[in-house]
C-alpha positions as a Markdown table, in Angstrom:
| # | Residue | x | y | z |
|---|---|---|---|---|
| 1 | Met | 53.0 | 186.9 | 22.6 |
| 2 | Met | 56.0 | 188.2 | 24.5 |
| 3 | Thr | 56.3 | 187.2 | 28.1 |
| 4 | Asn | 58.6 | 188.1 | 31.0 |
| 5 | Trp | 59.3 | 191.5 | 29.5 |
| 6 | Lys | 61.5 | 194.2 | 31.1 |
| 7 | Pro | 61.6 | 197.9 | 30.0 |
| 8 | Lys | 64.8 | 199.1 | 28.5 |
| 9 | Lys | 66.5 | 201.6 | 30.8 |
| 10 | Trp | 67.7 | 204.1 | 28.2 |
| 11 | Leu | 64.3 | 204.2 | 26.5 |
| 12 | Ala | 62.4 | 204.6 | 29.7 |
| 13 | Ile | 64.6 | 207.5 | 30.8 |
| 14 | Leu | 64.4 | 209.1 | 27.3 |
| 15 | Leu | 60.6 | 208.9 | 27.2 |
| 16 | Gly | 60.4 | 209.9 | 30.9 |
| 17 | Phe | 62.2 | 213.2 | 30.0 |
| 18 | Phe | 60.5 | 214.2 | 26.8 |
| 19 | Val | 57.0 | 212.8 | 27.4 |
| 20 | Pro | 56.7 | 211.6 | 31.0 |
| 21 | Ser | 53.2 | 210.2 | 30.5 |
| 22 | Leu | 54.4 | 208.0 | 27.6 |
| 23 | Gly | 57.4 | 206.9 | 29.7 |
| 24 | Met | 55.0 | 205.6 | 32.4 |
| 25 | Leu | 52.9 | 203.8 | 29.8 |
| 26 | Tyr | 56.0 | 202.2 | 28.4 |
| 27 | Met | 56.8 | 200.9 | 31.9 |
| 28 | Val | 53.1 | 199.8 | 32.3 |
| 29 | Arg | 52.4 | 202.4 | 35.0 |
| 30 | Val | 48.9 | 203.5 | 33.9 |
| 31 | Arg | 48.0 | 205.5 | 37.0 |
| 32 | Leu | 51.3 | 207.3 | 36.9 |
| 33 | Ala | 50.8 | 208.0 | 33.2 |
| 34 | Ala | 47.5 | 209.6 | 33.9 |
| 35 | Ala | 49.0 | 211.6 | 36.7 |
| 36 | Tyr | 51.8 | 212.9 | 34.6 |
| 37 | Phe | 49.4 | 213.8 | 31.8 |
| 38 | Leu | 47.3 | 215.9 | 34.1 |
| 39 | Ala | 50.5 | 217.4 | 35.6 |
| 40 | Gly | 51.6 | 218.3 | 32.1 |
| 41 | Leu | 48.4 | 220.2 | 31.4 |
| 42 | Val | 48.8 | 222.1 | 34.7 |
| 43 | Ala | 52.5 | 222.8 | 34.0 |
| 44 | Gly | 51.7 | 224.0 | 30.4 |
| 45 | Ser | 48.9 | 226.3 | 31.7 |
| 46 | Leu | 51.2 | 227.8 | 34.4 |
| 47 | Asp | 53.9 | 228.4 | 31.8 |
| 48 | Leu | 51.4 | 230.1 | 29.5 |
| 49 | Trp | 50.1 | 232.2 | 32.4 |
| 50 | Met | 53.7 | 233.3 | 33.2 |
| 51 | Val | 54.3 | 234.3 | 29.6 |
| 52 | Phe | 51.0 | 236.2 | 29.3 |
| 53 | Ser | 51.4 | 238.0 | 32.6 |
| 54 | Gln | 55.1 | 238.8 | 31.9 |
| 55 | Ala | 56.2 | 237.1 | 35.1 |
| 56 | Pro | 59.9 | 236.5 | 35.8 |
| 57 | Trp | 61.2 | 233.3 | 34.2 |
| 58 | Gly | 57.9 | 233.2 | 32.1 |
| 59 | His | 59.7 | 232.7 | 28.8 |
| 60 | Tyr | 61.8 | 229.7 | 30.1 |
| 61 | Leu | 58.9 | 227.2 | 30.5 |
| 62 | Phe | 59.9 | 226.7 | 34.0 |
| 63 | Phe | 57.1 | 224.3 | 35.0 |
| 64 | Gly | 57.4 | 222.3 | 31.9 |
| 65 | Trp | 61.2 | 221.7 | 32.2 |
| 66 | Thr | 60.8 | 220.9 | 35.9 |
| 67 | Leu | 58.2 | 218.3 | 35.1 |
| 68 | Met | 60.4 | 216.8 | 32.4 |
| 69 | Ala | 63.4 | 216.5 | 34.8 |
| 70 | Ile | 61.2 | 214.9 | 37.4 |
| 71 | Gly | 59.8 | 212.5 | 34.8 |
| 72 | Ala | 63.4 | 211.4 | 33.8 |
| 73 | Val | 64.5 | 210.9 | 37.4 |
| 74 | His | 61.3 | 209.0 | 38.3 |
| 75 | Ser | 61.6 | 206.8 | 35.3 |
| 76 | Tyr | 65.2 | 206.0 | 36.2 |
| 77 | Trp | 64.2 | 205.1 | 39.7 |
| 78 | Leu | 61.3 | 202.9 | 38.5 |
| 79 | Val | 63.3 | 201.0 | 35.8 |
| 80 | Arg | 66.1 | 200.2 | 38.2 |
| 81 | Gln | 63.6 | 198.1 | 40.2 |
| 82 | Asn | 63.9 | 195.5 | 37.4 |
| 83 | Arg | 60.2 | 194.8 | 37.4 |
| 84 | Val | 59.3 | 191.8 | 35.3 |
| 85 | Ile | 56.0 | 192.1 | 33.4 |
| 86 | Pro | 54.5 | 188.6 | 32.5 |
| 87 | Ile | 52.5 | 189.9 | 29.6 |
| 88 | Arg | 53.3 | 193.2 | 27.9 |
| 89 | Pro | 50.1 | 195.1 | 27.3 |
| 90 | Trp | 49.3 | 196.7 | 23.9 |
| 91 | Tyr | 49.6 | 200.3 | 25.2 |
| 92 | Ser | 53.2 | 199.9 | 26.1 |
| 93 | Arg | 54.3 | 198.7 | 22.7 |
| 94 | Trp | 56.1 | 200.9 | 20.2 |
| 95 | Tyr | 53.2 | 201.3 | 17.8 |
| 96 | Ser | 50.8 | 202.5 | 20.6 |
| 97 | Leu | 53.4 | 204.9 | 22.0 |
| 98 | Leu | 53.8 | 206.3 | 18.5 |
| 99 | Ala | 50.1 | 206.4 | 17.7 |
| 100 | Leu | 49.0 | 208.2 | 20.9 |
| 101 | Pro | 50.9 | 211.4 | 20.3 |
| 102 | Ile | 49.9 | 211.4 | 16.7 |
| 103 | Val | 46.2 | 211.0 | 17.6 |
| 104 | Leu | 46.6 | 213.8 | 20.2 |
| 105 | Thr | 48.3 | 216.1 | 17.7 |
| 106 | Val | 45.5 | 215.5 | 15.1 |
| 107 | Met | 42.9 | 216.2 | 17.8 |
| 108 | Ile | 44.6 | 219.5 | 18.7 |
| 109 | Phe | 45.0 | 220.6 | 15.1 |
| 110 | Ser | 41.3 | 219.7 | 14.4 |
| 111 | Phe | 40.1 | 221.6 | 17.5 |
| 112 | Arg | 42.1 | 224.7 | 16.5 |
| 113 | Ala | 41.3 | 224.6 | 12.8 |
| 114 | Phe | 37.5 | 223.8 | 13.0 |
| 115 | Leu | 36.3 | 224.8 | 16.5 |
| 116 | Phe | 38.2 | 227.3 | 18.6 |
| 117 | Glu | 41.6 | 229.0 | 18.2 |
| 118 | Pro | 43.4 | 231.6 | 20.3 |
| 119 | Phe | 45.1 | 234.5 | 18.6 |
| 120 | Arg | 47.5 | 237.1 | 20.1 |
| 121 | Met | 46.5 | 240.7 | 20.0 |
| 122 | Pro | 49.8 | 242.5 | 19.2 |
| 123 | Ser | 48.6 | 246.1 | 18.8 |
| 124 | Gly | 46.3 | 248.6 | 20.5 |
| 125 | Ser | 43.9 | 249.0 | 17.5 |
| 126 | Met | 41.0 | 247.5 | 19.5 |
| 127 | Leu | 41.5 | 249.6 | 22.6 |
| 128 | Pro | 39.7 | 249.9 | 25.0 |
| 129 | Ser | 37.8 | 246.6 | 24.2 |
| 130 | Ile | 40.9 | 244.5 | 23.7 |
| 131 | Asn | 44.3 | 245.3 | 25.1 |
| 132 | Pro | 47.7 | 244.6 | 23.6 |
| 133 | Gly | 48.8 | 241.1 | 24.8 |
| 134 | Asp | 45.2 | 239.8 | 25.3 |
| 135 | Ile | 44.3 | 236.5 | 23.7 |
| 136 | Pro | 41.1 | 236.6 | 21.7 |
| 137 | Val | 39.6 | 233.1 | 21.4 |
| 138 | Val | 37.8 | 232.7 | 18.0 |
| 139 | Ser | 34.9 | 230.5 | 17.1 |
| 140 | Lys | 35.7 | 229.1 | 13.7 |
| 141 | Trp | 33.0 | 226.5 | 12.8 |
| 142 | Gly | 30.8 | 227.8 | 10.0 |
| 143 | Tyr | 33.1 | 230.5 | 8.7 |
| 144 | Gly | 34.8 | 228.2 | 6.1 |
| 145 | His | 38.4 | 229.2 | 6.8 |
| 146 | Tyr | 39.7 | 226.1 | 8.5 |
| 147 | Ala | 43.4 | 226.5 | 9.1 |
| 148 | Thr | 45.9 | 226.6 | 12.0 |
| 149 | Phe | 49.7 | 227.0 | 12.5 |
| 150 | Gly | 49.7 | 228.2 | 8.9 |
| 151 | Ile | 48.3 | 224.9 | 7.5 |
| 152 | Thr | 44.9 | 224.9 | 5.7 |
| 153 | Leu | 42.9 | 221.8 | 6.4 |
| 154 | Ala | 39.8 | 222.7 | 4.6 |
| 155 | Arg | 37.9 | 225.5 | 2.9 |
| 156 | Ser | 34.2 | 225.9 | 2.4 |
| 157 | Gly | 31.5 | 228.6 | 1.9 |
| 158 | Leu | 30.4 | 230.9 | 4.8 |
| 159 | Ala | 27.6 | 229.2 | 6.7 |
| 160 | Lys | 27.3 | 231.6 | 9.7 |
| 161 | Glu | 25.5 | 235.0 | 9.6 |
| 162 | Ile | 27.8 | 238.0 | 10.1 |
| 163 | Lys | 26.2 | 240.7 | 12.2 |
| 164 | Arg | 27.1 | 244.4 | 12.7 |
| 165 | Gly | 28.9 | 244.9 | 16.0 |
| 166 | Glu | 30.6 | 241.5 | 16.1 |
| 167 | Val | 34.4 | 241.3 | 16.5 |
| 168 | Val | 36.0 | 239.0 | 13.9 |
| 169 | Val | 39.4 | 237.8 | 12.9 |
| 170 | Phe | 40.2 | 237.9 | 9.2 |
| 171 | Ala | 43.1 | 237.5 | 6.8 |
| 172 | Ser | 44.3 | 240.9 | 5.5 |
| 173 | Pro | 43.0 | 241.7 | 2.0 |
| 174 | Lys | 46.5 | 243.1 | 1.3 |
| 175 | Asp | 48.5 | 240.3 | 2.8 |
| 176 | Pro | 46.6 | 237.1 | 3.6 |
| 177 | Ser | 49.4 | 235.8 | 5.8 |
| 178 | Ile | 48.5 | 238.5 | 8.4 |
| 179 | Asp | 45.5 | 238.2 | 10.6 |
| 180 | Tyr | 43.6 | 241.2 | 11.9 |
| 181 | Val | 41.1 | 241.6 | 14.7 |
| 182 | Lys | 38.4 | 244.3 | 14.0 |
| 183 | Arg | 34.7 | 245.1 | 14.5 |
| 184 | Val | 32.2 | 244.6 | 11.7 |
| 185 | Val | 30.3 | 247.9 | 11.2 |
| 186 | Gly | 29.0 | 247.4 | 7.7 |
| 187 | Leu | 27.4 | 244.5 | 5.8 |
| 188 | Pro | 27.0 | 243.9 | 2.0 |
| 189 | Gly | 25.0 | 246.8 | 0.5 |
| 190 | Asp | 25.4 | 249.1 | 3.5 |
| 191 | Thr | 26.5 | 252.7 | 3.0 |
| 192 | Ile | 29.1 | 253.6 | 5.7 |
| 193 | Gly | 30.0 | 257.2 | 6.6 |
| 194 | Tyr | 32.7 | 257.8 | 9.1 |
| 195 | Asp | 35.0 | 260.3 | 10.8 |
| 196 | Lys | 36.6 | 260.3 | 14.3 |
| 197 | Asp | 33.4 | 261.7 | 15.9 |
| 198 | Ser | 30.7 | 259.6 | 14.2 |
| 199 | Leu | 29.8 | 256.4 | 12.5 |
| 200 | Ile | 26.8 | 256.5 | 10.1 |
| 201 | Val | 25.3 | 253.3 | 8.8 |
| 202 | Asn | 22.7 | 253.7 | 6.0 |
| 203 | Gly | 22.1 | 257.3 | 7.0 |
| 204 | Asn | 21.6 | 256.5 | 10.7 |
| 205 | Pro | 24.3 | 257.6 | 13.2 |
| 206 | Ala | 25.4 | 255.0 | 15.7 |
| 207 | Ala | 24.3 | 255.9 | 19.2 |
| 208 | Arg | 27.2 | 257.2 | 21.2 |
| 209 | Val | 27.4 | 258.3 | 24.9 |
| 210 | Phe | 30.5 | 259.9 | 26.5 |
| 211 | Ala | 32.1 | 257.5 | 29.0 |
| 212 | Ala | 35.5 | 258.8 | 30.1 |
| 213 | Lys | 38.3 | 261.1 | 29.3 |
| 214 | Gly | 42.1 | 260.4 | 29.5 |
| 215 | Pro | 45.2 | 262.6 | 28.9 |
| 216 | Asp | 45.1 | 262.1 | 25.1 |
| 217 | Val | 41.9 | 260.2 | 24.5 |
| 218 | Glu | 38.1 | 260.3 | 25.0 |
| 219 | Val | 36.1 | 257.1 | 25.5 |
| 220 | Phe | 32.6 | 256.6 | 24.3 |
| 221 | Ser | 30.0 | 253.9 | 24.7 |
| 222 | Glu | 28.7 | 253.1 | 21.2 |
| 223 | Ser | 25.7 | 251.0 | 20.2 |
| 224 | Leu | 25.2 | 249.3 | 16.8 |
| 225 | Asp | 22.3 | 246.9 | 16.1 |
| 226 | Gly | 21.9 | 246.0 | 19.8 |
| 227 | Ser | 25.6 | 245.6 | 20.4 |
| 228 | Arg | 27.2 | 247.9 | 23.0 |
| 229 | Tyr | 30.9 | 248.5 | 23.1 |
| 230 | Gln | 33.4 | 251.2 | 23.9 |
| 231 | Ile | 35.5 | 253.1 | 21.4 |
| 232 | Gln | 38.2 | 255.7 | 21.9 |
| 233 | Val | 39.2 | 258.8 | 19.9 |
| 234 | Met | 42.1 | 261.1 | 20.0 |
| 235 | Pro | 40.9 | 264.7 | 19.9 |
| 236 | Ala | 44.2 | 266.0 | 18.7 |
| 237 | Ala | 44.5 | 263.6 | 15.8 |
| 238 | Ser | 43.6 | 264.5 | 12.3 |
| 239 | Ser | 40.2 | 263.3 | 11.2 |
| 240 | Val | 39.8 | 260.5 | 8.7 |
| 241 | Lys | 36.5 | 261.1 | 6.8 |
| 242 | Gly | 34.8 | 259.2 | 4.0 |
| 243 | Ser | 31.8 | 257.3 | 2.8 |
| 244 | Val | 31.6 | 253.9 | 1.0 |
| 245 | Thr | 29.0 | 251.4 | -0.1 |
| 246 | Val | 30.0 | 247.9 | 0.9 |
| 247 | Pro | 30.0 | 245.6 | -2.1 |
| 248 | Ala | 28.4 | 242.2 | -2.2 |
| 249 | Gly | 30.4 | 239.4 | -0.6 |
| 250 | Ala | 32.3 | 241.8 | 1.8 |
| 251 | Val | 32.0 | 243.6 | 5.1 |
| 252 | Phe | 33.3 | 246.9 | 6.4 |
| 253 | Val | 35.5 | 246.7 | 9.6 |
| 254 | Met | 36.9 | 249.3 | 11.9 |
| 255 | Gly | 39.0 | 249.2 | 15.1 |
| 256 | Asp | 37.6 | 250.5 | 18.3 |
| 257 | Asn | 40.7 | 252.7 | 18.6 |
| 258 | Arg | 39.3 | 254.9 | 15.9 |
| 259 | Asp | 42.4 | 257.1 | 15.4 |
| 260 | Asn | 44.9 | 254.3 | 15.6 |
| 261 | Ser | 43.7 | 251.4 | 13.5 |
| 262 | Asn | 44.5 | 250.1 | 10.1 |
| 263 | Asp | 41.1 | 248.9 | 8.8 |
| 264 | Ser | 38.6 | 249.2 | 6.0 |
| 265 | Arg | 39.0 | 252.9 | 5.9 |
| 266 | Phe | 42.4 | 252.3 | 4.4 |
| 267 | Phe | 42.5 | 248.8 | 2.9 |
| 268 | Gly | 38.8 | 248.6 | 1.8 |
| 269 | Pro | 36.1 | 246.1 | 2.6 |
| 270 | Val | 37.0 | 242.6 | 3.6 |
| 271 | Pro | 35.9 | 239.7 | 1.5 |
| 272 | Leu | 33.7 | 237.3 | 3.4 |
| 273 | Glu | 36.0 | 234.4 | 2.4 |
| 274 | Asn | 38.8 | 236.1 | 4.4 |
| 275 | Ile | 36.9 | 235.9 | 7.7 |
| 276 | Val | 38.5 | 233.3 | 10.0 |
| 277 | Gly | 35.9 | 233.4 | 12.8 |
| 278 | Lys | 34.2 | 235.5 | 15.5 |
| 279 | Val | 35.8 | 236.4 | 18.8 |
| 280 | Val | 33.8 | 234.8 | 21.7 |
| 281 | Tyr | 36.3 | 235.1 | 24.6 |
| 282 | Ile | 39.1 | 237.3 | 25.6 |
| 283 | Val | 41.8 | 236.0 | 27.9 |
| 284 | Arg | 43.2 | 239.0 | 29.6 |
| 285 | Ala | 47.0 | 239.0 | 30.0 |
| 286 | Gly | 47.5 | 238.0 | 33.6 |
| 287 | Lys | 43.8 | 238.7 | 34.5 |
| 288 | Arg | 40.4 | 237.2 | 34.0 |
| 289 | Thr | 38.6 | 235.8 | 31.0 |
| 290 | Val | 35.9 | 237.9 | 29.4 |
| 291 | Phe | 33.0 | 236.4 | 27.6 |
| 292 | Leu | 31.7 | 238.3 | 24.5 |
| 293 | Ser | 28.0 | 238.0 | 24.0 |
| 294 | Gly | 27.4 | 241.1 | 22.0 |
| 295 | Asn | 27.5 | 243.6 | 24.9 |
| 296 | Tyr | 30.8 | 244.4 | 26.7 |
Protein backbone atom coordinates (compact mmCIF):
# COMPACT_ATOMS: atom_id res chain seq x y z
CA MET A 1 0.00 0.00 0.00
CA MET A 2 1.36 3.38 -1.06
CA THR A 3 2.02 5.88 1.75
CA ASN A 4 3.03 9.55 1.91
CA TRP A 5 1.56 10.24 -1.51
CA LYS A 6 1.33 13.64 -3.25
CA PRO A 7 -0.84 14.45 -6.31
CA LYS A 8 0.99 15.29 -9.54
CA LYS A 9 0.53 18.94 -10.41
CA TRP A 10 0.02 18.50 -14.15
CA LEU A 11 -2.51 15.72 -13.71
CA ALA A 12 -4.44 17.61 -11.02
CA ILE A 13 -4.69 20.71 -13.25
CA LEU A 14 -5.65 18.63 -16.32
CA LEU A 15 -8.40 16.81 -14.45
CA GLY A 16 -9.47 20.03 -12.74
CA PHE A 17 -10.06 21.62 -16.14
CA PHE A 18 -11.78 18.82 -18.05
CA VAL A 19 -13.62 17.13 -15.15
CA PRO A 20 -13.34 19.27 -12.00
CA SER A 21 -15.12 16.73 -9.77
CA LEU A 22 -12.63 14.00 -10.75
CA GLY A 23 -9.76 16.42 -10.19
CA MET A 24 -10.93 16.94 -6.62
CA LEU A 25 -11.27 13.20 -6.07
CA TYR A 26 -7.76 12.74 -7.38
CA MET A 27 -6.53 15.21 -4.74
CA VAL A 28 -8.67 13.47 -2.08
CA ARG A 29 -11.05 16.39 -1.68
CA VAL A 30 -14.33 14.51 -1.45
CA ARG A 31 -16.54 17.41 -0.39
CA LEU A 32 -15.17 19.63 -3.11
CA ALA A 33 -15.70 16.80 -5.62
CA ALA A 34 -19.38 16.62 -4.63
CA ALA A 35 -19.68 20.41 -4.83
CA TYR A 36 -18.15 20.52 -8.31
CA PHE A 37 -20.40 17.66 -9.46
CA LEU A 38 -23.50 19.58 -8.37
CA ALA A 39 -22.10 22.78 -9.88
CA GLY A 40 -21.58 20.89 -13.15
CA LEU A 41 -25.23 19.84 -13.20
CA VAL A 42 -26.31 23.43 -12.59
CA ALA A 43 -23.93 24.80 -15.24
CA GLY A 44 -25.10 22.24 -17.79
CA SER A 45 -28.74 23.04 -17.08
CA LEU A 46 -28.11 26.77 -17.45
CA ASP A 47 -26.27 26.26 -20.73
CA LEU A 48 -29.15 24.13 -22.06
CA TRP A 49 -31.61 26.79 -20.95
CA MET A 50 -29.62 29.45 -22.82
CA VAL A 51 -29.56 27.31 -25.97
CA PHE A 52 -33.28 26.51 -25.87
CA SER A 53 -34.29 30.09 -25.08
CA GLN A 54 -31.92 31.43 -27.76
CA ALA A 55 -30.25 33.69 -25.21
CA PRO A 56 -27.06 35.59 -26.12
CA TRP A 57 -23.94 33.43 -25.76
CA GLY A 58 -26.23 30.40 -25.47
CA HIS A 59 -24.28 28.37 -28.02
CA TYR A 60 -20.94 28.95 -26.31
CA LEU A 61 -21.60 26.83 -23.17
CA PHE A 62 -20.66 29.85 -21.10
CA PHE A 63 -21.35 28.34 -17.67
CA GLY A 64 -19.64 25.05 -18.48
CA TRP A 65 -16.45 26.67 -19.73
CA THR A 66 -16.43 29.04 -16.75
CA LEU A 67 -16.69 26.13 -14.32
CA MET A 68 -13.85 24.31 -16.11
CA ALA A 69 -11.60 27.36 -15.85
CA ILE A 70 -12.43 27.74 -12.16
CA GLY A 71 -11.72 24.03 -11.62
CA ALA A 72 -8.29 24.29 -13.24
CA VAL A 73 -7.28 27.37 -11.21
CA HIS A 74 -8.63 25.86 -8.01
CA SER A 75 -6.77 22.59 -8.64
CA TYR A 76 -3.54 24.49 -9.24
CA TRP A 77 -3.99 26.41 -5.99
CA LEU A 78 -4.71 23.24 -4.01
CA VAL A 79 -1.90 21.16 -5.45
CA ARG A 80 0.64 23.90 -4.72
CA GLN A 81 0.00 23.39 -1.02
CA ASN A 82 2.05 20.16 -1.29
CA ARG A 83 -0.38 18.31 0.89
CA VAL A 84 0.97 14.88 1.90
CA ILE A 85 -1.61 12.06 2.05
CA PRO A 86 -0.54 9.21 4.39
CA ILE A 87 -2.72 6.59 2.74
CA ARG A 88 -4.08 7.14 -0.76
CA PRO A 89 -7.75 6.08 -0.86
CA TRP A 90 -9.14 3.86 -3.63
CA TYR A 91 -11.29 6.57 -5.22
CA SER A 92 -8.28 8.73 -6.09
CA ARG A 93 -6.44 5.97 -7.95
CA TRP A 94 -6.36 5.79 -11.75
CA TYR A 95 -8.70 2.81 -12.09
CA SER A 96 -11.40 4.49 -10.01
CA LEU A 97 -11.02 7.80 -11.84
CA LEU A 98 -11.40 5.90 -15.11
CA ALA A 99 -14.28 3.71 -13.90
CA LEU A 100 -16.43 6.53 -12.52
CA PRO A 101 -17.03 8.37 -15.84
CA ILE A 102 -17.54 5.03 -17.60
CA VAL A 103 -20.21 4.03 -15.08
CA LEU A 104 -21.84 7.46 -15.36
CA THR A 105 -21.84 7.22 -19.17
CA VAL A 106 -23.43 3.77 -19.06
CA MET A 107 -26.08 5.06 -16.68
CA ILE A 108 -26.88 8.01 -18.97
CA PHE A 109 -27.04 5.78 -22.06
CA SER A 110 -29.28 3.26 -20.27
CA PHE A 111 -31.60 5.98 -18.94
CA ARG A 112 -32.00 7.52 -22.40
CA ALA A 113 -32.32 4.20 -24.22
CA PHE A 114 -34.69 2.39 -21.86
CA LEU A 115 -36.56 5.00 -19.80
CA PHE A 116 -36.79 8.62 -20.95
CA GLU A 117 -35.18 10.53 -23.79
CA PRO A 118 -35.58 14.14 -24.98
CA PHE A 119 -36.09 14.87 -28.65
CA ARG A 120 -35.90 18.18 -30.49
CA MET A 121 -39.00 19.37 -32.36
CA PRO A 122 -37.56 20.98 -35.51
CA SER A 123 -40.77 21.74 -37.42
CA GLY A 124 -44.25 23.15 -36.91
CA SER A 125 -46.11 19.98 -37.92
CA MET A 126 -47.56 19.56 -34.40
CA LEU A 127 -48.69 23.17 -33.91
CA PRO A 128 -50.44 24.36 -31.82
CA SER A 129 -49.73 21.48 -29.41
CA ILE A 130 -45.93 21.44 -29.80
CA ASN A 131 -43.96 24.44 -31.00
CA PRO A 132 -40.78 24.37 -33.11
CA GLY A 133 -37.81 24.24 -30.73
CA ASP A 134 -39.77 22.50 -27.94
CA ILE A 135 -38.27 19.40 -26.36
CA PRO A 136 -40.68 16.44 -26.22
CA VAL A 137 -39.60 13.99 -23.50
CA VAL A 138 -40.46 10.43 -24.50
CA SER A 139 -41.25 7.45 -22.27
CA LYS A 140 -39.57 4.45 -23.92
CA TRP A 141 -39.95 1.46 -21.59
CA GLY A 142 -42.24 -1.17 -23.09
CA TYR A 143 -42.09 0.07 -26.69
CA GLY A 144 -39.23 -2.25 -27.67
CA HIS A 145 -37.10 0.29 -29.55
CA TYR A 146 -34.20 0.87 -27.15
CA ALA A 147 -31.66 3.13 -28.80
CA THR A 148 -30.01 6.49 -28.17
CA PHE A 149 -27.37 8.64 -29.88
CA GLY A 150 -27.86 6.41 -32.93
CA ILE A 151 -26.78 3.28 -31.02
CA THR A 152 -29.28 0.43 -30.57
CA LEU A 153 -28.85 -1.32 -27.24
CA ALA A 154 -31.76 -3.76 -27.49
CA ARG A 155 -34.91 -4.59 -29.45
CA SER A 156 -38.01 -6.41 -28.26
CA GLY A 157 -41.70 -6.70 -29.01
CA LEU A 158 -44.19 -3.98 -28.13
CA ALA A 159 -45.44 -4.41 -24.56
CA LYS A 160 -47.34 -1.13 -24.12
CA GLU A 161 -50.85 -0.45 -25.39
CA ILE A 162 -51.06 2.23 -28.05
CA LYS A 163 -54.14 4.46 -27.72
CA ARG A 164 -55.82 6.87 -30.09
CA GLY A 165 -54.96 10.46 -29.24
CA GLU A 166 -51.48 9.71 -27.90
CA VAL A 167 -48.47 11.58 -29.26
CA VAL A 168 -45.64 9.23 -30.21
CA VAL A 169 -42.13 9.39 -31.59
CA PHE A 170 -41.37 6.88 -34.34
CA ALA A 171 -38.79 6.10 -36.98
CA SER A 172 -39.96 7.16 -40.43
CA PRO A 173 -41.19 4.22 -42.57
CA LYS A 174 -39.36 5.78 -45.53
CA ASP A 175 -36.09 6.60 -43.73
CA PRO A 176 -35.61 4.93 -40.30
CA SER A 177 -32.76 7.32 -39.50
CA ILE A 178 -35.33 10.15 -39.17
CA ASP A 179 -37.61 10.38 -36.13
CA TYR A 180 -41.05 11.97 -36.37
CA VAL A 181 -43.44 13.25 -33.69
CA LYS A 182 -47.13 12.73 -34.55
CA ARG A 183 -50.49 11.88 -32.99
CA VAL A 184 -52.00 8.40 -33.25
CA VAL A 185 -55.49 8.63 -34.75
CA GLY A 186 -55.96 5.08 -36.01
CA LEU A 187 -55.23 1.62 -34.59
CA PRO A 188 -54.91 -1.72 -36.43
CA GLY A 189 -58.18 -2.50 -38.20
CA ASP A 190 -59.55 1.07 -38.01
CA THR A 191 -60.93 2.77 -41.08
CA ILE A 192 -59.71 6.36 -41.19
CA GLY A 193 -61.30 9.04 -43.32
CA TYR A 194 -59.82 12.52 -43.42
CA ASP A 195 -59.69 15.93 -45.00
CA LYS A 196 -58.77 19.34 -43.60
CA ASP A 197 -62.18 19.81 -41.98
CA SER A 198 -62.83 16.39 -40.48
CA LEU A 199 -61.32 13.22 -39.07
CA ILE A 200 -63.56 10.14 -39.23
CA VAL A 201 -62.65 7.00 -37.28
CA ASN A 202 -64.70 3.89 -38.08
CA GLY A 203 -67.51 6.04 -39.43
CA ASN A 204 -67.59 8.36 -36.40
CA PRO A 205 -66.40 11.97 -36.83
CA ALA A 206 -64.01 13.16 -34.13
CA ALA A 207 -65.75 15.83 -32.02
CA ARG A 208 -64.46 19.28 -32.88
CA VAL A 209 -65.17 22.74 -31.45
CA PHE A 210 -63.93 26.04 -32.87
CA ALA A 211 -61.35 27.62 -30.54
CA ALA A 212 -59.61 30.53 -32.24
CA LYS A 213 -58.84 32.21 -35.54
CA GLY A 214 -55.57 33.68 -36.75
CA PRO A 215 -54.53 35.54 -39.90
CA ASP A 216 -54.03 32.32 -41.90
CA VAL A 217 -55.24 29.52 -39.62
CA GLU A 218 -58.23 28.34 -37.65
CA VAL A 219 -57.74 26.45 -34.38
CA PHE A 220 -60.11 23.75 -33.18
CA SER A 221 -60.35 21.70 -30.00
CA GLU A 222 -60.68 18.07 -31.06
CA SER A 223 -61.58 15.00 -28.96
CA LEU A 224 -60.67 11.41 -29.71
CA ASP A 225 -61.34 8.53 -27.30
CA GLY A 226 -61.29 10.86 -24.31
CA SER A 227 -58.17 12.77 -25.36
CA ARG A 228 -58.64 16.48 -25.98
CA TYR A 229 -56.13 18.47 -27.97
CA GLN A 230 -55.94 21.38 -30.37
CA ILE A 231 -55.41 21.23 -34.10
CA GLN A 232 -55.09 23.95 -36.70
CA VAL A 233 -56.10 24.14 -40.35
CA MET A 234 -55.34 26.63 -43.09
CA PRO A 235 -58.60 27.56 -44.83
CA ALA A 236 -56.79 28.70 -47.98
CA ALA A 237 -54.81 25.46 -48.36
CA SER A 238 -55.91 22.74 -50.77
CA SER A 239 -57.72 19.87 -49.06
CA VAL A 240 -56.06 16.46 -48.63
CA LYS A 241 -58.80 13.83 -48.65
CA GLY A 242 -58.71 10.07 -48.40
CA SER A 243 -59.73 6.91 -46.61
CA VAL A 244 -57.65 3.93 -45.51
CA THR A 245 -58.00 0.81 -43.40
CA VAL A 246 -55.06 0.48 -41.01
CA PRO A 247 -53.38 -2.92 -41.48
CA ALA A 248 -52.47 -5.24 -38.62
CA GLY A 249 -49.26 -4.31 -36.81
CA ALA A 250 -49.46 -0.62 -37.70
CA VAL A 251 -51.00 2.71 -36.62
CA PHE A 252 -52.20 5.76 -38.54
CA VAL A 253 -50.64 9.06 -37.42
CA MET A 254 -51.33 12.70 -38.23
CA GLY A 255 -49.81 16.02 -37.24
CA ASP A 256 -51.95 18.53 -35.37
CA ASN A 257 -51.01 21.12 -37.99
CA ARG A 258 -53.27 19.33 -40.45
CA ASP A 259 -52.35 21.28 -43.58
CA ASN A 260 -48.61 21.35 -42.90
CA SER A 261 -47.61 17.85 -41.78
CA ASN A 262 -45.90 14.94 -43.50
CA ASP A 263 -47.69 11.97 -41.94
CA SER A 264 -49.59 8.74 -42.70
CA ARG A 265 -51.68 10.53 -45.30
CA PHE A 266 -48.53 10.63 -47.41
CA PHE A 267 -46.15 7.86 -46.24
CA GLY A 268 -48.80 5.39 -45.05
CA PRO A 269 -49.39 3.61 -41.71
CA VAL A 270 -46.48 3.31 -39.31
CA PRO A 271 -45.38 -0.21 -38.26
CA LEU A 272 -45.62 -0.74 -34.51
CA GLU A 273 -41.98 -1.81 -34.45
CA ASN A 274 -41.02 1.70 -35.56
CA ILE A 275 -42.52 3.37 -32.48
CA VAL A 276 -39.84 4.70 -30.14
CA GLY A 277 -42.10 5.81 -27.30
CA LYS A 278 -44.88 8.10 -26.08
CA VAL A 279 -44.46 11.82 -25.40
CA VAL A 280 -45.15 12.48 -21.70
CA TYR A 281 -43.58 15.92 -21.17
CA ILE A 282 -42.91 18.94 -23.31
CA VAL A 283 -40.13 21.31 -22.30
CA ARG A 284 -41.06 24.64 -23.79
CA ALA A 285 -38.18 26.61 -25.29
CA GLY A 286 -37.38 29.17 -22.60
CA LYS A 287 -40.71 28.57 -20.85
CA ARG A 288 -42.40 26.03 -18.60
CA THR A 289 -42.62 22.25 -18.76
CA VAL A 290 -45.98 20.81 -19.84
CA PHE A 291 -47.15 17.43 -18.59
CA LEU A 292 -49.12 15.36 -21.08
CA SER A 293 -51.75 13.14 -19.50
CA GLY A 294 -54.12 12.75 -22.41
CA ASN A 295 -55.75 16.18 -22.21
CA TYR A 296 -53.91 19.37 -23.13
